Coordinates of C-alpha atoms in Angstrom, one line a residue:
M1 CA 0.0 0.0 0.1
K2 CA 1.1 3.5 -0.7
F3 CA 0.1 7.0 0.6
G4 CA -1.3 9.9 -1.4
L5 CA -2.5 13.4 -0.6
L6 CA -6.1 14.7 -1.7
T7 CA -5.8 18.2 -3.0
V8 CA -9.0 19.5 -1.2
S9 CA -6.6 19.6 1.7
Y10 CA -5.0 22.8 0.5
S11 CA -7.8 24.3 -1.4
G12 CA -8.6 27.2 0.5
L13 CA -11.8 25.8 1.7
W14 CA -10.8 24.8 5.1
H15 CA -7.9 26.7 5.9
D16 CA -7.0 30.5 6.1
G17 CA -5.5 32.0 3.0
P18 CA -5.8 31.3 -0.6
G19 CA -5.8 27.7 -2.0
L20 CA -2.6 26.2 -3.6
S21 CA -2.2 25.5 -7.2
L22 CA -2.1 21.9 -8.5
E23 CA 1.7 22.1 -9.1
D24 CA 2.2 23.6 -5.8
Q25 CA 0.3 20.8 -4.0
I26 CA 2.4 18.1 -6.0
E27 CA 5.5 19.5 -4.6
R28 CA 3.9 20.0 -1.1
A29 CA 3.0 16.3 -1.3
A30 CA 6.7 15.3 -2.1
D31 CA 8.1 17.3 0.7
L32 CA 5.7 15.9 3.1
G33 CA 6.7 12.3 2.1
Y34 CA 3.6 11.2 0.2
D35 CA 3.9 8.8 -2.8
G36 CA 1.0 10.4 -4.7
V37 CA -1.5 13.0 -5.3
S38 CA -5.4 12.6 -5.8
I39 CA -6.8 15.3 -7.5
E40 CA -10.2 16.8 -6.6
T41 CA -11.7 18.7 -9.5
K42 CA -12.9 22.0 -8.2
R43 CA -11.4 25.5 -8.2
P44 CA -8.9 27.0 -7.5
T45 CA -6.9 23.9 -7.8
A46 CA -8.0 21.6 -10.5
F47 CA -11.3 22.8 -12.3
P48 CA -10.8 20.9 -15.8
L49 CA -11.9 24.0 -17.9
D50 CA -9.0 26.0 -16.4
F51 CA -6.5 23.5 -17.9
D52 CA -5.5 23.8 -21.5
A53 CA -3.2 21.2 -23.2
E54 CA -0.1 23.1 -22.1
D55 CA -1.3 23.3 -18.6
R56 CA -2.0 19.6 -18.5
E57 CA 1.4 18.7 -19.7
R58 CA 3.0 21.0 -17.3
V59 CA 1.2 19.1 -14.4
R60 CA 2.4 15.9 -15.6
Q61 CA 5.9 17.1 -15.7
T62 CA 5.7 18.5 -12.5
A63 CA 4.5 15.2 -10.9
Q64 CA 7.3 13.3 -12.9
E65 CA 10.0 15.6 -11.7
A66 CA 8.8 15.6 -8.0
G67 CA 8.7 11.7 -8.0
V68 CA 4.9 11.9 -7.2
E69 CA 2.3 9.6 -8.9
L70 CA -1.0 11.1 -10.0
V71 CA -3.2 8.6 -8.3
A72 CA -6.6 9.4 -9.1
V73 CA -8.9 12.3 -10.4
E74 CA -11.9 12.8 -8.1
S75 CA -15.3 14.2 -9.2
M76 CA -17.9 15.9 -7.3
S77 CA -20.8 14.1 -9.1
N78 CA -24.5 14.0 -8.1
F79 CA -26.6 11.7 -10.3
A80 CA -29.6 11.7 -8.0
S81 CA -31.4 15.0 -9.3
P82 CA -35.0 14.6 -10.3
F83 CA -34.4 17.4 -12.8
Q84 CA -33.2 16.4 -16.3
E85 CA -30.9 19.6 -16.8
E86 CA -29.1 18.8 -13.5
R87 CA -28.4 15.4 -14.4
E88 CA -27.2 16.4 -17.9
N89 CA -25.1 19.1 -16.4
N90 CA -23.3 16.3 -14.2
L91 CA -22.8 14.1 -17.2
A92 CA -21.2 17.1 -19.0
M93 CA -19.1 17.7 -16.1
M94 CA -17.9 13.7 -15.9
H95 CA -17.3 14.0 -19.6
D96 CA -14.8 16.9 -19.2
I97 CA -13.3 15.0 -16.0
L98 CA -12.6 11.9 -17.9
E99 CA -10.8 13.7 -20.7
F100 CA -8.7 15.6 -17.9
A101 CA -7.9 12.2 -16.3
D102 CA -6.9 10.8 -19.7
D103 CA -4.7 13.8 -20.5
L104 CA -2.9 13.4 -17.1
D105 CA -2.4 9.7 -17.9
V106 CA -4.6 8.9 -14.7
D107 CA -6.8 5.7 -15.1
L108 CA -8.9 6.0 -12.1
V109 CA -11.8 8.5 -11.4
K110 CA -13.7 8.6 -8.1
V111 CA -17.3 9.5 -8.3
F112 CA -19.7 10.5 -5.6
P113 CA -23.3 8.9 -6.0
A114 CA -25.1 12.1 -4.9
W115 CA -22.6 14.7 -3.6
P116 CA -24.6 17.4 -1.8
G117 CA -22.2 20.3 -2.4
V118 CA -20.1 22.8 -0.5
K119 CA -20.9 26.5 0.2
D120 CA -17.9 28.7 0.1
D121 CA -19.2 32.1 0.7
Q122 CA -21.0 31.8 3.9
A123 CA -18.3 31.9 6.5
E124 CA -14.6 32.1 7.1
T125 CA -14.4 28.5 5.9
A126 CA -16.6 26.3 3.7
I127 CA -19.6 24.6 5.0
Y128 CA -21.2 21.3 3.6
G129 CA -24.7 21.2 2.0
E130 CA -27.1 19.1 4.3
I131 CA -26.3 15.2 4.3
P132 CA -29.4 13.5 5.5
M133 CA -28.9 9.9 6.5
R134 CA -31.5 7.5 5.1
A135 CA -33.9 6.3 7.3
H136 CA -34.3 2.5 7.9
W137 CA -37.7 2.1 6.4
E138 CA -36.5 3.8 3.2
Q139 CA -34.1 1.0 2.7
Q140 CA -37.0 -1.4 2.7
Y141 CA -39.7 -0.2 0.4
P142 CA -39.1 0.4 -3.3
G143 CA -41.3 3.0 -4.9
T144 CA -40.4 5.6 -2.5
E145 CA -38.5 8.8 -3.6
Q146 CA -35.1 7.4 -2.3
Y147 CA -35.6 4.3 -4.6
A148 CA -36.2 6.6 -7.5
K149 CA -32.7 8.6 -6.6
W150 CA -31.0 5.3 -6.4
Q151 CA -32.2 4.3 -9.9
R152 CA -31.0 7.6 -11.4
I153 CA -27.6 7.2 -9.9
V154 CA -27.3 3.8 -11.2
E155 CA -28.1 4.9 -14.7
G156 CA -25.9 7.7 -14.5
V157 CA -22.7 6.0 -13.4
R158 CA -23.4 3.3 -16.1
E159 CA -23.3 6.1 -18.7
V160 CA -20.2 7.5 -17.4
A161 CA -18.6 4.1 -17.1
D162 CA -19.2 3.3 -20.6
W163 CA -17.2 6.6 -21.6
A164 CA -14.7 5.7 -19.2
A165 CA -14.3 2.1 -20.7
D166 CA -13.3 3.7 -23.8
L167 CA -10.5 5.4 -22.2
D168 CA -9.3 2.5 -20.1
I169 CA -10.6 4.4 -16.9
T170 CA -11.9 2.8 -13.9
L171 CA -14.6 4.6 -11.7
A172 CA -14.4 4.2 -8.0
L173 CA -17.8 4.8 -6.3
Q174 CA -17.4 6.2 -2.9
N175 CA -19.5 4.8 0.0
H176 CA -20.7 8.3 0.8
P177 CA -24.1 9.5 1.9
P178 CA -26.7 10.7 1.1
V179 CA -28.9 8.0 -0.8
L180 CA -26.3 5.4 0.4
A181 CA -26.4 4.7 4.1
G182 CA -23.2 4.8 6.1
G183 CA -21.1 1.6 6.0
Y184 CA -20.4 -0.6 3.1
E185 CA -23.5 -2.6 2.4
D186 CA -25.4 0.2 0.3
A187 CA -22.2 1.0 -1.7
L188 CA -21.7 -2.6 -2.5
R189 CA -25.1 -3.3 -3.5
M190 CA -25.0 -0.3 -5.9
V191 CA -21.7 -1.5 -7.5
E192 CA -23.1 -4.9 -8.1
E193 CA -26.2 -3.2 -9.6
I194 CA -24.4 -1.0 -11.7
D195 CA -22.7 -4.3 -13.1
R196 CA -19.8 -2.7 -15.1
D197 CA -16.3 -4.2 -15.2
N198 CA -14.7 -0.9 -14.7
V199 CA -16.7 0.2 -11.7
G200 CA -15.3 -0.5 -8.3
L201 CA -15.4 1.1 -4.9
C202 CA -13.7 3.8 -3.0
L203 CA -14.2 2.3 0.5
D204 CA -13.6 4.7 3.5
A205 CA -13.6 3.4 7.1
V206 CA -14.5 6.9 8.4
L207 CA -17.9 6.4 6.5
F208 CA -18.6 3.4 8.5
Y209 CA -19.4 6.0 11.4
E210 CA -19.9 4.4 14.7
R211 CA -19.4 0.7 13.4
Q212 CA -15.8 0.5 14.0
S213 CA -15.4 -3.0 15.6
D214 CA -12.7 -5.3 14.3
D215 CA -15.6 -7.8 13.3
Y216 CA -17.5 -5.1 11.2
I217 CA -14.3 -4.0 9.6
R218 CA -13.3 -7.5 8.7
E219 CA -16.8 -8.1 7.3
A220 CA -16.8 -5.0 5.1
V221 CA -13.4 -5.6 3.6
E222 CA -13.9 -9.2 2.9
A223 CA -17.3 -8.4 1.3
C224 CA -15.9 -5.6 -0.9
A225 CA -12.6 -7.2 -1.6
E226 CA -12.8 -7.7 -5.3
H227 CA -14.1 -4.3 -5.7
I228 CA -11.8 -1.9 -3.7
E229 CA -9.9 0.6 -5.9
L230 CA -9.3 3.5 -3.5
S231 CA -9.6 4.5 0.0
H232 CA -9.4 7.7 2.0
Y233 CA -8.5 8.6 5.6
G234 CA -9.0 11.7 7.5
A235 CA -5.9 13.9 8.6
W236 CA -8.1 16.0 10.9
N237 CA -8.3 13.6 13.7
F238 CA -4.7 13.3 15.0
A239 CA -2.9 15.1 17.8
R240 CA 0.3 15.1 19.8
E241 CA 0.0 13.8 23.5
D242 CA 3.3 13.7 25.5
G243 CA 5.2 13.7 22.3
E244 CA 3.3 10.9 20.7
I245 CA 0.9 10.9 17.7
V246 CA -2.5 9.8 18.7
Q247 CA -6.1 9.7 17.2
T248 CA -8.7 11.8 18.1
P249 CA -12.5 11.1 17.6
S250 CA -13.9 11.7 14.1
P251 CA -16.2 14.8 13.9
L252 CA -18.6 12.6 11.9
S253 CA -19.4 10.2 14.5
G254 CA -17.6 11.0 17.7
E255 CA -15.6 7.6 17.4
L256 CA -12.2 6.7 16.9
I257 CA -11.6 5.3 13.6
N258 CA -10.3 1.8 13.5
N259 CA -7.4 2.3 11.0
E260 CA -5.6 -0.4 12.5
A261 CA -8.0 -3.1 11.9
F262 CA -8.7 -1.6 8.3
V263 CA -5.3 -1.6 7.1
R264 CA -4.8 -5.1 8.5
Q265 CA -7.8 -6.2 6.6
L266 CA -6.7 -4.4 3.4
D267 CA -3.2 -6.1 3.6
R268 CA -4.9 -9.5 4.3
I269 CA -6.8 -9.4 1.0
G270 CA -3.8 -8.1 -1.0
Y271 CA -4.8 -4.6 -1.6
D272 CA -1.8 -2.8 -3.0
G273 CA -3.4 0.6 -4.0
Y274 CA -3.5 3.9 -2.3
L275 CA -4.6 5.3 1.2
I276 CA -5.3 8.9 0.5
S277 CA -5.1 11.6 3.2
E278 CA -7.8 14.3 3.3
Y279 CA -8.2 17.5 5.4
C280 CA -11.9 18.6 4.5
V281 CA -13.3 20.1 7.6
P282 CA -12.6 23.5 9.1
C283 CA -8.9 23.7 10.4
M284 CA -9.7 25.6 13.8
E285 CA -7.8 26.2 16.9
E286 CA -9.2 27.8 20.0
G287 CA -12.1 29.4 17.7
E288 CA -9.5 30.8 15.2
I289 CA -9.1 29.7 11.7
Q290 CA -5.6 28.2 10.9
G291 CA -3.3 28.7 7.9
P292 CA -2.0 25.9 5.7
E293 CA 1.0 25.3 8.0
A294 CA -1.5 23.8 10.3
I295 CA -2.6 21.5 7.4
D296 CA 0.9 20.6 6.9
E297 CA 1.3 19.4 10.6
A298 CA -2.0 17.4 10.3
N299 CA -0.8 15.8 7.2
E300 CA 2.7 14.9 8.8
M301 CA 1.1 13.5 11.8
A302 CA -1.5 11.4 9.9
L303 CA 1.1 10.0 7.5
S304 CA 3.4 9.1 10.4
Y305 CA 0.7 7.5 12.2
M306 CA -0.7 5.4 9.0
K307 CA 3.0 4.5 8.1
D308 CA 3.6 3.2 11.6
I309 CA 0.2 1.1 11.3
L310 CA 1.2 -0.3 8.0
A311 CA 4.7 -1.2 9.2
D312 CA 3.1 -3.1 12.2
V313 CA 0.7 -5.0 9.7
T314 CA 3.2 -5.9 7.1
G315 CA 6.2 -6.5 9.7
E316 CA 8.3 -4.2 7.3
P317 CA 9.3 -0.8 8.3
M318 CA 8.4 2.0 6.0
P319 CA 11.2 4.2 4.7
A320 CA 11.9 7.3 6.6
D321 CA 10.8 10.5 5.1
D322 CA 13.7 12.7 3.5

């Protein structure tokens, strides 16, 4: 397994100051000791329409010179809308994103089933759109509005997957609400229903919410083993106590994320892909918004902690950062 940095971390949405360019983030990832970068396709960092052919070649060259792999391109897709125009807008966006990935020689694109959006002009930092959790009864009875959303997502991802196949690109569907419930079950069922060879899963343990037991983690990874293409972990839930790096509870659930069990199970099934660090919550300390140097510290702590876990799991020490 290798470690990558998601560019949302330095996008300017969650820290004080402007976002960093894609080239700057690639170089920052190299400086911090990451093996790769996963590119989130939004301004100011990587909106595809802002990159002409020369820009795209420069990004590729920057990554090559920095020794950093371009791991994935991450879309902010939402296929669930009942409005035809909104669904077609998302399809048009995905067409541009696939072309962007292809030009960067990236063969993995992450898709959200129904991304609720980010508001970036409401306060000092961005805030998320509402992410309602799906009630239990809505999972049981087809014919509800929720079922219709599900079907629209399946149809939308299938259409994008067919375009992606022509470019030898794989899609990774993230187990992210809404529409999908927390955990792995809904995401796995959706991937199986989409039924495309080039559609797999972006499986994130943080999105298991309170279900962080060793048994549930093992069940999730075993069930999804043949589909896992990518995974994220949060850089926001680490701190130093008495000189040691420790986890703090996830703001999504109030629980500690069972990263140890998750990495152990990924290793057991032979997963050799990327674990992607992301900082995508407001970076605050004592009520004050912090600058990118605080994101640096968080990413350094997260990477060190996750490398130690991987070394314990594999029995092989990870190379020291330069």
